[in-house]
Each structure stands twice: as C-alpha cells, then as structure tokens.
mmCIF file of C-alpha atoms in Angstrom:
data_model
loop_
_atom_site.group_PDB
_atom_site.id
_atom_site.type_symbol
_atom_site.label_atom_id
_atom_site.label_comp_id
_atom_site.label_asym_id
_atom_site.label_seq_id
_atom_site.Cartn_x
_atom_site.Cartn_y
_atom_site.Cartn_z
ATOM 1 C CA MET S 1 46.592 -108.620 -15.496
ATOM 2 C CA VAL S 2 49.811 -106.995 -14.253
ATOM 3 C CA LEU S 3 47.980 -103.757 -13.354
ATOM 4 C CA LEU S 4 45.699 -105.775 -11.073
ATOM 5 C CA GLY S 5 48.236 -108.358 -9.923
ATOM 6 C CA ILE S 6 50.917 -106.044 -8.505
ATOM 7 C CA PRO S 7 48.591 -103.932 -6.299
ATOM 8 C CA SER S 8 46.817 -107.103 -5.165
ATOM 9 C CA LEU S 9 50.062 -108.774 -4.101
ATOM 10 C CA VAL S 10 51.198 -105.603 -2.308
ATOM 11 C CA PHE S 11 47.866 -105.512 -0.479
ATOM 12 C CA CYS S 12 48.153 -109.185 0.487
ATOM 13 C CA VAL S 13 51.696 -108.917 1.846
ATOM 14 C CA GLU S 14 50.900 -105.778 3.868
ATOM 15 C CA CYS S 15 47.730 -107.305 5.341
ATOM 16 C CA LEU S 16 49.269 -110.659 6.243
ATOM 17 C CA VAL S 17 52.344 -109.083 7.861
ATOM 18 C CA GLY S 18 50.280 -106.384 9.583
ATOM 19 C CA ALA S 19 47.630 -108.729 10.944
ATOM 20 C CA ALA S 20 50.275 -111.059 12.373
ATOM 21 C CA ALA S 21 52.105 -108.149 14.024
ATOM 22 C CA ILE S 22 48.907 -106.729 15.548
ATOM 23 C CA GLN S 23 48.113 -110.090 17.144
ATOM 24 C CA LEU S 24 51.547 -110.208 18.779
ATOM 25 C CA ARG S 25 51.792 -106.595 19.893
ATOM 26 C CA GLU S 26 50.684 -105.233 23.243
ATOM 27 C CA MET S 27 49.761 -101.592 23.812
ATOM 28 C CA ASP S 28 52.560 -99.705 25.574
ATOM 29 C CA GLU S 29 51.020 -97.982 28.588
ATOM 30 C CA GLU S 30 54.268 -96.494 29.906
ATOM 31 C CA GLU S 31 53.965 -92.775 30.612
ATOM 32 C CA VAL S 32 55.961 -90.543 28.293
ATOM 33 C CA PRO S 33 57.087 -86.998 29.247
ATOM 34 C CA LEU S 34 55.639 -84.233 27.090
ATOM 35 C CA PRO S 35 58.116 -81.917 25.312
ATOM 36 C CA LEU S 36 57.533 -78.324 26.376
ATOM 37 C CA SER S 37 58.153 -76.903 22.903
ATOM 38 C CA LEU S 38 55.043 -78.224 21.195
ATOM 39 C CA ASN S 39 51.991 -76.894 19.378
ATOM 40 C CA ILE S 40 48.849 -78.721 18.313
ATOM 41 C CA LEU S 41 47.136 -77.416 15.176
ATOM 42 C CA VAL S 42 43.384 -78.004 14.907
ATOM 43 C CA PRO S 43 42.029 -76.914 11.505
ATOM 44 C CA ALA S 44 38.275 -76.398 11.811
ATOM 45 C CA HIS S 45 35.554 -75.530 9.309
ATOM 46 C CA ASN S 46 32.085 -75.127 10.876
ATOM 47 C CA GLU S 47 32.798 -77.567 13.717
ATOM 48 C CA ALA S 48 30.767 -75.849 16.453
ATOM 49 C CA ASP S 49 29.069 -79.116 17.400
ATOM 50 C CA LYS S 50 32.320 -81.051 17.855
ATOM 51 C CA ILE S 51 35.084 -78.588 18.682
ATOM 52 C CA ARG S 52 34.516 -78.380 22.447
ATOM 53 C CA SER S 53 34.668 -82.144 22.884
ATOM 54 C CA THR S 54 37.852 -82.337 20.837
ATOM 55 C CA LEU S 55 39.510 -79.512 22.758
ATOM 56 C CA ASP S 56 38.501 -80.945 26.132
ATOM 57 C CA GLY S 57 40.328 -84.144 25.171
ATOM 58 C CA LEU S 58 43.403 -82.265 23.962
ATOM 59 C CA LEU S 59 43.632 -79.974 27.001
ATOM 60 C CA GLY S 60 44.326 -82.975 29.203
ATOM 61 C CA GLN S 61 47.381 -83.823 27.090
ATOM 62 C CA VAL S 62 49.236 -80.482 27.052
ATOM 63 C CA ALA S 63 50.967 -78.341 29.648
ATOM 64 C CA GLU S 64 49.275 -75.084 28.601
ATOM 65 C CA ALA S 65 46.054 -74.342 26.715
ATOM 66 C CA SER S 66 47.903 -71.832 24.524
ATOM 67 C CA GLN S 67 49.818 -74.713 22.956
ATOM 68 C CA ILE S 68 46.617 -75.648 21.109
ATOM 69 C CA ILE S 69 45.961 -73.504 18.034
ATOM 70 C CA VAL S 70 42.530 -73.711 16.390
ATOM 71 C CA ILE S 71 42.354 -72.379 12.843
ATOM 72 C CA ALA S 72 38.729 -71.367 12.265
ATOM 73 C CA ASP S 73 38.777 -71.488 8.474
ATOM 74 C CA ASN S 74 35.957 -69.706 6.626
ATOM 75 C CA CYS S 75 33.528 -70.528 9.428
ATOM 76 C CA SER S 76 29.928 -69.329 9.430
ATOM 77 C CA ASP S 77 29.077 -70.787 12.855
ATOM 78 C CA GLN S 78 30.355 -70.397 16.440
ATOM 79 C CA THR S 79 33.514 -72.500 16.068
ATOM 80 C CA ALA S 80 35.893 -69.624 16.924
ATOM 81 C CA THR S 81 33.816 -68.406 19.885
ATOM 82 C CA ILE S 82 33.544 -71.868 21.429
ATOM 83 C CA ALA S 83 37.266 -72.501 20.952
ATOM 84 C CA ARG S 84 38.175 -69.225 22.668
ATOM 85 C CA SER S 85 35.978 -70.126 25.619
ATOM 86 C CA CYS S 86 38.209 -73.180 26.118
ATOM 87 C CA GLY S 87 41.260 -70.935 26.553
ATOM 88 C CA VAL S 88 43.135 -72.083 23.468
ATOM 89 C CA THR S 89 44.728 -69.878 20.802
ATOM 90 C CA VAL S 90 42.342 -69.149 17.922
ATOM 91 C CA LEU S 91 43.245 -67.944 14.436
ATOM 92 C CA GLU S 92 40.411 -66.878 12.156
ATOM 93 C CA ARG S 93 40.913 -67.110 8.412
ATOM 94 C CA GLU S 94 38.529 -65.695 5.796
ATOM 95 C CA ASP S 95 39.373 -66.358 2.165
ATOM 96 C CA VAL S 96 36.585 -67.933 0.108
ATOM 97 C CA ARG S 97 38.854 -68.217 -2.953
ATOM 98 C CA TYR S 98 41.216 -70.639 -1.250
ATOM 99 C CA ARG S 99 39.345 -73.028 0.975
ATOM 100 C CA GLY S 100 40.447 -76.278 2.508
ATOM 101 C CA LYS S 101 42.543 -77.839 5.228
ATOM 102 C CA GLY S 102 45.854 -77.296 3.441
ATOM 103 C CA TYR S 103 45.375 -73.536 3.274
ATOM 104 C CA ALA S 104 44.360 -73.443 6.947
ATOM 105 C CA LEU S 105 47.497 -75.309 8.016
ATOM 106 C CA ASP S 106 49.706 -73.097 5.866
ATOM 107 C CA PHE S 107 48.123 -70.046 7.532
ATOM 108 C CA ALA S 108 48.929 -71.421 10.998
ATOM 109 C CA VAL S 109 52.511 -72.343 10.119
ATOM 110 C CA LYS S 110 53.152 -68.772 8.950
ATOM 111 C CA HIS S 111 51.677 -67.515 12.238
ATOM 112 C CA MET S 112 54.075 -69.691 14.281
ATOM 113 C CA GLN S 113 57.246 -68.581 12.514
ATOM 114 C CA GLU S 114 58.043 -65.854 15.061
ATOM 115 C CA THR S 115 58.132 -68.318 17.981
ATOM 116 C CA PRO S 116 58.372 -71.781 16.397
ATOM 117 C CA PRO S 117 57.940 -74.924 18.520
ATOM 118 C CA GLU S 118 60.111 -78.018 18.305
ATOM 119 C CA VAL S 119 57.195 -80.319 17.468
ATOM 120 C CA VAL S 120 53.880 -79.717 15.673
ATOM 121 C CA VAL S 121 50.963 -82.148 15.956
ATOM 122 C CA ILE S 122 47.945 -81.934 13.629
ATOM 123 C CA VAL S 123 44.522 -83.143 14.807
ATOM 124 C CA ASP S 124 41.214 -82.724 12.996
ATOM 125 C CA ALA S 125 38.502 -80.816 14.842
ATOM 126 C CA ASP S 126 36.106 -83.783 15.106
ATOM 127 C CA CYS S 127 38.558 -86.276 16.638
ATOM 128 C CA GLN S 128 39.069 -87.890 20.027
ATOM 129 C CA LEU S 129 42.510 -89.039 21.171
ATOM 130 C CA ARG S 130 43.527 -91.896 23.421
ATOM 131 C CA PRO S 131 45.262 -90.536 26.571
ATOM 132 C CA GLY S 132 48.997 -90.161 26.045
ATOM 133 C CA THR S 133 48.775 -89.973 22.251
ATOM 134 C CA ILE S 134 50.219 -86.457 21.989
ATOM 135 C CA ALA S 135 53.182 -87.299 24.234
ATOM 136 C CA ARG S 136 53.970 -90.481 22.308
ATOM 137 C CA LEU S 137 53.807 -88.698 18.962
ATOM 138 C CA ALA S 138 56.032 -85.893 20.207
ATOM 139 C CA GLN S 139 58.527 -88.327 21.722
ATOM 140 C CA GLN S 140 58.904 -90.186 18.430
ATOM 141 C CA VAL S 141 59.326 -86.932 16.507
ATOM 142 C CA VAL S 142 62.108 -85.830 18.846
ATOM 143 C CA GLU S 143 63.837 -89.211 18.656
ATOM 144 C CA GLN S 144 63.495 -89.858 14.917
ATOM 145 C CA GLN S 145 63.331 -86.327 13.489
ATOM 146 C CA ARG S 146 60.808 -87.357 10.857
ATOM 147 C CA PRO S 147 57.008 -87.207 10.387
ATOM 148 C CA ILE S 148 55.104 -89.639 12.626
ATOM 149 C CA GLN S 149 51.582 -91.004 12.124
ATOM 150 C CA ALA S 150 49.422 -92.461 14.909
ATOM 151 C CA THR S 151 46.640 -94.972 14.295
ATOM 152 C CA TYR S 152 43.711 -93.009 12.841
ATOM 153 C CA LEU S 153 40.351 -94.790 12.799
ATOM 154 C CA MET S 154 36.700 -93.802 12.373
ATOM 155 C CA ASP S 155 33.465 -94.184 14.280
ATOM 156 C CA VAL S 156 29.837 -93.216 13.718
ATOM 157 C CA GLY S 157 28.388 -93.956 17.144
ATOM 158 C CA ALA S 158 26.256 -96.820 18.368
ATOM 159 C CA GLU S 159 23.656 -96.782 15.582
ATOM 160 C CA ARG S 160 25.729 -98.098 12.689
ATOM 161 C CA GLY S 161 24.263 -99.518 9.492
ATOM 162 C CA ILE S 162 25.972 -102.218 7.500
ATOM 163 C CA THR S 163 27.523 -99.771 5.017
ATOM 164 C CA ASP S 164 29.058 -97.822 7.894
ATOM 165 C CA ARG S 165 30.366 -101.003 9.494
ATOM 166 C CA ILE S 166 32.057 -102.114 6.293
ATOM 167 C CA SER S 167 33.471 -98.629 5.713
ATOM 168 C CA ILE S 168 34.937 -98.606 9.221
ATOM 169 C CA PHE S 169 36.515 -102.004 8.560
ATOM 170 C CA ALA S 170 37.989 -100.785 5.257
ATOM 171 C CA ILE S 171 39.527 -97.798 7.066
ATOM 172 C CA LYS S 172 40.978 -100.119 9.707
ATOM 173 C CA VAL S 173 42.561 -102.182 6.952
ATOM 174 C CA ARG S 174 44.098 -99.086 5.318
ATOM 175 C CA ASN S 175 45.102 -97.033 8.371
ATOM 176 C CA TRP S 176 45.916 -99.820 10.810
ATOM 177 C CA VAL S 177 46.617 -103.262 9.352
ATOM 178 C CA ARG S 178 48.434 -102.156 6.196
ATOM 179 C CA SER S 179 50.282 -99.375 8.025
ATOM 180 C CA VAL S 180 51.576 -101.856 10.594
ATOM 181 C CA GLY S 181 52.494 -104.240 7.776
ATOM 182 C CA ILE S 182 54.558 -101.810 5.725
ATOM 183 C CA THR S 183 56.219 -100.468 8.872
ATOM 184 C CA GLN S 184 57.166 -104.005 9.912
ATOM 185 C CA LEU S 185 58.752 -104.411 6.492
ATOM 186 C CA GLY S 186 60.844 -101.305 7.175
ATOM 187 C CA TYR S 187 59.257 -98.886 4.711
ATOM 188 C CA PRO S 188 57.400 -95.536 5.020
ATOM 189 C CA CYS S 189 53.692 -95.248 5.752
ATOM 190 C CA VAL S 190 51.120 -92.857 4.305
ATOM 191 C CA LEU S 191 50.023 -89.928 6.448
ATOM 192 C CA ALA S 192 46.337 -90.208 7.356
ATOM 193 C CA GLY S 193 45.457 -86.522 7.885
ATOM 194 C CA SER S 194 44.907 -86.486 11.653
ATOM 195 C CA GLY S 195 47.080 -87.684 14.514
ATOM 196 C CA MET S 196 50.269 -86.822 12.650
ATOM 197 C CA ALA S 197 53.296 -85.011 14.059
ATOM 198 C CA PHE S 198 56.287 -83.250 12.529
ATOM 199 C CA PRO S 199 59.554 -81.623 13.497
ATOM 200 C CA TRP S 200 59.147 -77.888 12.964
ATOM 201 C CA THR S 201 62.189 -77.788 10.706
ATOM 202 C CA ILE S 202 60.434 -80.149 8.288
ATOM 203 C CA LEU S 203 56.884 -78.807 8.501
ATOM 204 C CA GLN S 204 57.859 -75.177 7.902
ATOM 205 C CA GLN S 205 59.283 -76.165 4.500
ATOM 206 C CA ALA S 206 56.419 -78.477 3.496
ATOM 207 C CA PRO S 207 54.058 -77.376 0.682
ATOM 208 C CA LEU S 208 50.831 -77.345 2.714
ATOM 209 C CA ALA S 209 48.635 -74.853 0.824
ATOM 210 C CA GLY S 210 46.226 -76.646 -1.493
ATOM 211 C CA SER S 211 42.633 -77.778 -1.864
ATOM 212 C CA LYS S 212 43.068 -81.463 -2.694
ATOM 213 C CA CYS S 213 40.814 -83.702 -0.638
ATOM 214 C CA VAL S 214 43.671 -86.201 -0.201
ATOM 215 C CA ASP S 215 46.167 -83.560 0.925
ATOM 216 C CA ASP S 216 47.546 -86.109 3.418
ATOM 217 C CA MET S 217 48.631 -88.398 0.556
ATOM 218 C CA GLN S 218 50.105 -85.483 -1.375
ATOM 219 C CA LEU S 219 51.970 -84.293 1.717
ATOM 220 C CA THR S 220 53.349 -87.822 2.195
ATOM 221 C CA ILE S 221 54.641 -87.841 -1.371
ATOM 222 C CA ASP S 222 56.165 -84.359 -1.195
ATOM 223 C CA LEU S 223 57.925 -85.072 2.103
ATOM 224 C CA ALA S 224 59.157 -88.491 0.971
ATOM 225 C CA ILE S 225 60.693 -87.090 -2.230
ATOM 226 C CA ALA S 226 62.430 -84.436 -0.110
ATOM 227 C CA GLY S 227 63.923 -87.196 2.056
ATOM 228 C CA HIS S 228 61.505 -87.030 5.009
ATOM 229 C CA THR S 229 59.601 -90.316 4.828
ATOM 230 C CA PRO S 230 56.858 -90.722 7.475
ATOM 231 C CA THR S 231 56.722 -93.653 9.850
ATOM 232 C CA TYR S 232 53.902 -95.169 11.876
ATOM 233 C CA ILE S 233 53.355 -95.891 15.571
ATOM 234 C CA THR S 234 50.649 -97.969 17.235
ATOM 235 C CA THR S 235 51.124 -96.420 20.687
ATOM 236 C CA GLY S 236 48.809 -93.524 19.895
ATOM 237 C CA ARG S 237 45.249 -93.593 18.616
ATOM 238 C CA VAL S 238 42.908 -91.021 17.096
ATOM 239 C CA ILE S 239 39.211 -91.620 16.420
ATOM 240 C CA GLY S 240 37.489 -89.435 13.836
ATOM 241 C CA ARG S 241 33.892 -89.118 12.700
ATOM 242 C CA LEU S 242 32.537 -90.947 9.682
ATOM 243 C CA MET S 243 29.783 -88.863 8.132
ATOM 244 C CA GLN S 244 26.402 -90.418 7.483
ATOM 245 C CA ASN S 245 23.603 -90.379 4.907
ATOM 246 C CA GLN S 246 24.187 -88.220 1.798
ATOM 247 C CA ALA S 247 27.233 -86.537 3.345
ATOM 248 C CA ALA S 248 28.803 -89.972 3.800
ATOM 249 C CA GLN S 249 28.661 -90.759 0.086
ATOM 250 C CA SER S 250 30.081 -87.334 -0.739
ATOM 251 C CA GLN S 251 32.891 -87.834 1.787
ATOM 252 C CA ARG S 252 33.752 -91.260 0.400
ATOM 253 C CA SER S 253 33.628 -89.938 -3.173
ATOM 254 C CA ARG S 254 36.173 -87.257 -2.335
ATOM 255 C CA TRP S 255 38.477 -89.699 -0.588
ATOM 256 C CA GLU S 256 38.338 -92.370 -3.255
ATOM 257 C CA HIS S 257 38.388 -90.062 -6.278
ATOM 258 C CA GLY S 258 41.374 -88.298 -4.756
ATOM 259 C CA HIS S 259 43.120 -91.646 -4.211
ATOM 260 C CA LEU S 260 42.512 -92.627 -7.839
ATOM 261 C CA GLU S 261 43.950 -89.308 -8.988
ATOM 262 C CA VAL S 262 47.061 -90.027 -6.904
ATOM 263 C CA ILE S 263 47.419 -93.454 -8.532
ATOM 264 C CA LEU S 264 47.178 -91.991 -12.020
ATOM 265 C CA THR S 265 49.374 -88.915 -11.522
ATOM 266 C CA GLN S 266 51.589 -89.252 -8.453
ATOM 267 C CA VAL S 267 52.587 -92.926 -8.490
ATOM 268 C CA PRO S 268 54.414 -92.531 -11.838
ATOM 269 C CA HIS S 269 56.041 -89.381 -10.443
ATOM 270 C CA LEU S 270 57.236 -91.287 -7.374
ATOM 271 C CA LEU S 271 58.681 -94.060 -9.519
ATOM 272 C CA ARG S 272 60.604 -91.527 -11.623
ATOM 273 C CA GLU S 273 61.990 -89.930 -8.477
ATOM 274 C CA ALA S 274 62.906 -93.351 -7.099
ATOM 275 C CA TRP S 275 64.875 -94.096 -10.266
ATOM 276 C CA GLN S 276 66.622 -90.719 -10.265
ATOM 277 C CA GLN S 277 67.440 -90.802 -6.538
ATOM 278 C CA LYS S 278 68.125 -94.576 -6.477
ATOM 279 C CA ARG S 279 65.794 -95.022 -3.486
ATOM 280 C CA LEU S 280 63.952 -98.241 -2.712
ATOM 281 C CA ASP S 281 61.791 -96.561 -0.068
ATOM 282 C CA LEU S 282 60.152 -94.410 -2.774
ATOM 283 C CA VAL S 283 59.452 -97.540 -4.825
ATOM 284 C CA MET S 284 57.744 -99.145 -1.824
ATOM 285 C CA LEU S 285 55.732 -95.999 -1.143
ATOM 286 C CA ALA S 286 54.630 -95.938 -4.800
ATOM 287 C CA LEU S 287 53.579 -99.589 -4.587
ATOM 288 C CA ASP S 288 51.640 -98.915 -1.392
ATOM 289 C CA LEU S 289 49.821 -95.953 -2.952
ATOM 290 C CA SER S 290 49.116 -97.958 -6.127
ATOM 291 C CA VAL S 291 46.700 -100.188 -4.212
ATOM 292 C CA PRO S 292 43.218 -98.854 -5.038
ATOM 293 C CA PRO S 293 40.487 -98.453 -2.394
ATOM 294 C CA LEU S 294 39.517 -101.850 -1.004
ATOM 295 C CA SER S 295 36.052 -101.990 -2.580
ATOM 296 C CA LEU S 296 37.452 -101.090 -5.993
ATOM 297 C CA LEU S 297 40.199 -103.701 -5.672
ATOM 298 C CA VAL S 298 37.599 -106.412 -5.033
ATOM 299 C CA LEU S 299 35.357 -105.142 -7.847
ATOM 300 C CA LEU S 300 38.267 -105.127 -10.296
ATOM 301 C CA TRP S 301 39.124 -108.702 -9.392
ATOM 302 C CA LEU S 302 35.489 -109.778 -9.832
ATOM 303 C CA LEU S 303 35.340 -108.072 -13.225
ATOM 304 C CA ALA S 304 38.627 -109.602 -14.402
ATOM 305 C CA PHE S 305 37.602 -113.047 -13.150
ATOM 306 C CA SER S 306 34.188 -112.853 -14.828
ATOM 307 C CA LEU S 307 35.630 -111.710 -18.164
ATOM 308 C CA SER S 308 38.378 -114.339 -18.087
ATOM 309 C CA GLY S 309 35.839 -117.043 -17.326
ATOM 310 C CA LEU S 310 33.599 -115.852 -20.148
ATOM 311 C CA PHE S 311 36.418 -115.634 -22.711
ATOM 312 C CA TRP S 312 37.766 -119.028 -21.656
ATOM 313 C CA GLY S 313 34.316 -120.557 -21.971
ATOM 314 C CA LEU S 314 33.971 -119.092 -25.474
ATOM 315 C CA GLY S 315 37.387 -120.427 -26.445
ATOM 316 C CA PHE S 316 38.992 -116.999 -26.940
ATOM 317 C CA VAL S 317 41.757 -117.425 -24.312
ATOM 318 C CA SER S 318 43.525 -120.272 -22.551
ATOM 319 C CA TRP S 319 42.831 -121.383 -18.996
ATOM 320 C CA LEU S 320 46.026 -119.724 -17.692
ATOM 321 C CA PRO S 321 44.610 -116.194 -16.987
ATOM 322 C CA LEU S 322 41.676 -117.750 -15.157
ATOM 323 C CA MET S 323 43.971 -119.859 -12.964
ATOM 324 C CA VAL S 324 46.146 -116.839 -12.179
ATOM 325 C CA LEU S 325 43.062 -114.901 -11.131
ATOM 326 C CA ILE S 326 41.879 -117.793 -8.959
ATOM 327 C CA LEU S 327 45.243 -117.802 -7.163
ATOM 328 C CA LEU S 328 45.085 -114.024 -6.835
ATOM 329 C CA GLY S 329 41.559 -114.223 -5.431
ATOM 330 C CA THR S 330 42.705 -116.833 -2.929
ATOM 331 C CA CYS S 331 45.505 -114.538 -1.760
ATOM 332 C CA LEU S 332 43.095 -111.608 -1.431
ATOM 333 C CA SER S 333 40.684 -113.771 0.556
ATOM 334 C CA LEU S 334 43.444 -114.881 2.929
ATOM 335 C CA ALA S 335 44.616 -111.287 3.387
ATOM 336 C CA LEU S 336 41.118 -109.954 4.052
ATOM 337 C CA GLY S 337 40.359 -112.896 6.328
ATOM 338 C CA SER S 338 43.460 -112.274 8.412
ATOM 339 C CA ALA S 339 42.659 -108.554 8.644
ATOM 340 C CA TRP S 340 39.063 -109.312 9.642
ATOM 341 C CA PHE S 341 40.169 -111.803 12.281
ATOM 342 C CA SER S 342 42.681 -109.302 13.647
ATOM 343 C CA VAL S 343 40.667 -106.049 13.750
ATOM 344 C CA GLY S 344 37.255 -106.528 12.140
ATOM 345 C CA ARG S 345 35.278 -109.081 14.128
ATOM 346 C CA GLN S 346 33.771 -106.477 16.441
ATOM 347 C CA ASP S 347 32.456 -104.316 13.591
ATOM 348 C CA LEU S 348 31.581 -107.139 11.204
ATOM 349 C CA PRO S 349 30.216 -110.289 12.885
ATOM 350 C CA VAL S 350 30.011 -113.339 10.633
ATOM 351 C CA SER S 351 26.263 -112.761 10.148
ATOM 352 C CA THR S 352 26.930 -109.422 8.430
ATOM 353 C CA LEU S 353 29.491 -110.675 5.903
ATOM 354 C CA PHE S 354 26.748 -111.689 3.486
ATOM 355 C CA SER S 355 25.873 -108.001 3.063
ATOM 356 C CA ILE S 356 29.237 -107.191 1.491
ATOM 357 C CA PRO S 357 27.968 -107.669 -2.117
ATOM 358 C CA VAL S 358 25.299 -105.018 -1.443
ATOM 359 C CA TYR S 359 28.003 -102.666 -0.175
ATOM 360 C CA LEU S 360 30.083 -103.259 -3.312
ATOM 361 C CA LEU S 361 27.087 -102.411 -5.512
ATOM 362 C CA TRP S 362 26.560 -99.254 -3.451
ATOM 363 C CA LYS S 363 30.123 -98.195 -4.264
ATOM 364 C CA VAL S 364 29.882 -98.755 -8.046
ATOM 365 C CA PRO S 365 28.340 -95.299 -8.785
ATOM 366 C CA ILE S 366 31.177 -93.639 -6.842
ATOM 367 C CA TYR S 367 33.800 -95.194 -9.100
ATOM 368 C CA PHE S 368 31.785 -94.647 -12.260
ATOM 369 C CA LYS S 369 31.434 -90.970 -11.366
ATOM 370 C CA PHE S 370 35.228 -90.637 -11.250
ATOM 371 C CA PHE S 371 35.301 -90.865 -15.041
ATOM 372 C CA VAL S 372 32.371 -88.462 -15.449
ATOM 373 C CA GLN S 373 32.654 -85.890 -12.649
ATOM 374 C CA PRO S 374 35.655 -86.572 -10.376
ATOM 375 C CA GLN S 375 35.694 -84.989 -6.920
ATOM 376 C CA THR S 376 39.367 -84.407 -6.190
ATOM 377 C CA ARG S 377 39.125 -80.912 -4.710
ATOM 378 C CA TRP S 378 37.517 -79.359 -1.623
ATOM 379 C CA LEU S 379 33.726 -79.155 -1.968
ATOM 380 C CA LYS S 380 30.910 -78.168 0.366
ATOM 381 C CA THR S 381 30.052 -80.796 2.967
ATOM 382 C CA GLU S 382 27.486 -81.239 5.708
ATOM 383 C CA ARG S 383 29.486 -78.708 7.768
ATOM 384 C CA ASP S 384 28.432 -76.007 5.321
ATOM 385 C CA ILE S 385 24.793 -77.057 5.450
ATOM 386 C CA GLU S 386 24.238 -77.566 9.176
ATOM 387 C CA PRO S 387 24.693 -73.932 10.333
ATOM 388 C CA GLU S 388 22.085 -72.749 7.816
ATOM 389 C CA ALA S 389 19.693 -75.541 8.704
ATOM 390 C CA SER S 390 19.966 -74.760 12.390
ATOM 391 C CA LYS S 391 18.584 -71.262 11.772
ATOM 392 C CA GLN S 392 15.303 -72.543 10.423
#
C-alpha cells in the first residue's frame, strides 16, 4: 500500500500545483539577447528525413551556422551530407561497439574542449523549436549557472490515432504539468533529453557516455548528486516526433523499461545520497522519479483496488485498505482531471476518454515484458530500418 500510496500522492500534488500554475501563467514574448559564446549540439542517427527541417529552425535562432554542431553517429544514410549543406559544423562518429546518444554527446564535448563555449544547448535531430527558445535557455543558464530544461512535448502529425493521442497527453503530464508543479514547489526537475541547456563548466564534467535509453534521467541524477540540480522554464518549447506503428511500441518500451530500472536502482541511490549529504532537494527528486509511468500507475491502482475488494468480500481483510484505495483513486482522478482540463482537452476530447481502458490494455504487454526481456539499453529503431527499406 505504501509503495503505491507515496508515488500516487507525489503525482497528485505535482499535477494539481502544475495545472493551477499553467492556467495562471502567460507566455513571455519579450525578446532575449543571444549570448555569443554558445553551441547547439544535435546528436543524429539516420535522421536524413528530418535533419534539414530541424536545422532550418535552429539557424534562425543563432548568430552563426557554425555554432550548430551535428554529430552524425553511426549513420548509414545522408544525415551528414544534408547537415553540411546547411552550413553547420558536422562531426561524424563511427563506433558500432558503443552506440547511442550519450556516446555521441561525449564525442562532441571532447571536440569542443579546445575552444569551449559558455553555454551548450542539446536538441534532438527530429525536433522543432518555438522561436526564441535557444535565447531563453541560454539566458537562464547564464543567470542561474545550472542545467535548464525547456518544455519538451511530442507530436505525430494530423493523423493521430487514439493511442497516439493518449501517449501525447501522458507526455504532457510528465514533461509539462508535473515539471511546472515541482518547479513551483521549489525543487529540481528531470531533464527530458531535448531542449536542455548547460553551462560548459558543468557539462564538460558530466558523465555523458552510455547507452541507456533514459540517459536524460541518469544525467539528471548524476548532476543532482554533484550539486547541479536542473530547473525548468516554460518560456521555451521543443516539439519532438512520436514514432508510430511497431516503432512506437518499441520506443515506449525503451522509455518505460528504462524508467522502471531507474526506480529500482537509482531512487534508492538518490535517497542514500540525500541522507549522506543532508539534502532535501535529492529527496524530492527521488520522490519525483519514483512515480511510475502514468499508465502503469493507473494499472497498479486498479489491481490493488480489485484485490482489496475481492479480499474484503471474502472476509480476509478489513474495509480499511479498500477505503484508503478509494481515497487514493479519488485523488488520482482529481489530479488527472486537472491536468486534462489544463493541457489535454485539445488532444483528448471528452468523446475519446472512453477509449482509455483499451489503451491501458495495450500497455500491459510492455510492462509484462519488463520482467521477461527488459529494454533498458540502446536498440535498433525505425531509423536503422528506413535507409535499407528506401533502397528497395
């Protein structure tokens, strides 16, 4: 009961505070000067179909094209050639033993050591940025001297099925509503992987090299323990691409299996560090990370409620656990309702809410597979398949 209750209450508080703050907050449209000493890192693996669009958006937000550094990591398509045609700096990396975004970023950081910038921004190669996002990120890095995360959301285009719509809403809850909530409470946020910025002095010391699919969470933990807790801003926005069809399930499996691995291995580590360093911010970060993926949280509550109801009906337990779970379910409903009202009505009209049980059933095999064949490391994705398919 405690293992479900604590993450559920953390989720509820973050959502209720975040949703209220989003309703009250207006987007700051004031122009912000761009620091001259800045580089944007764009790790890319077989992104020939998206890289030009991403770079076109970034070029309008920098003073010089050379400030953008594309790391073409183990590419078998035209990613590097297309990037060069845009005038940006291109680094090509070939090392099939060590593959993944973390290794690509580590490669770029080593390249920049001779002429380091003041600020480094990281943007995935399939993302679009709201105008002014780079300047706002850089400004906050200069002012606060800590990692900064912009709002990072997902899209799949106009033709979106119900599973995509619910997934987009779940990402909004995690990356937007809950991030605003924990920031309003005065505690660190979790880095989201794209649209994040760092002072060079911090990034050059960060342990970037690795193949974990939730390297953003691991980086958050490593930086926080070292005393560099990230914070969140709403004045910048990054929109990434949610994969579809079979690639979508593989993508979600990697994300959610990686998150579960963090809960099992890194949350206890954070709590030990919090005790040793006497730091409340690490406790709050551990609590935030202890909240499982939204679908799993709801499924766990349904399972606990069903079992409690069954055992109570058979006379094995008292009514107290069932009442506690009813109260917990009420809190979760209020939190999800406030988040939906704040950021989800456009993606999930009332008529689509009845499809949520189908979505939850669709996610069950993903969680079951975690105990059989967890995907917590870099694996091949649709980016590895598309270049070969295009030759046929």
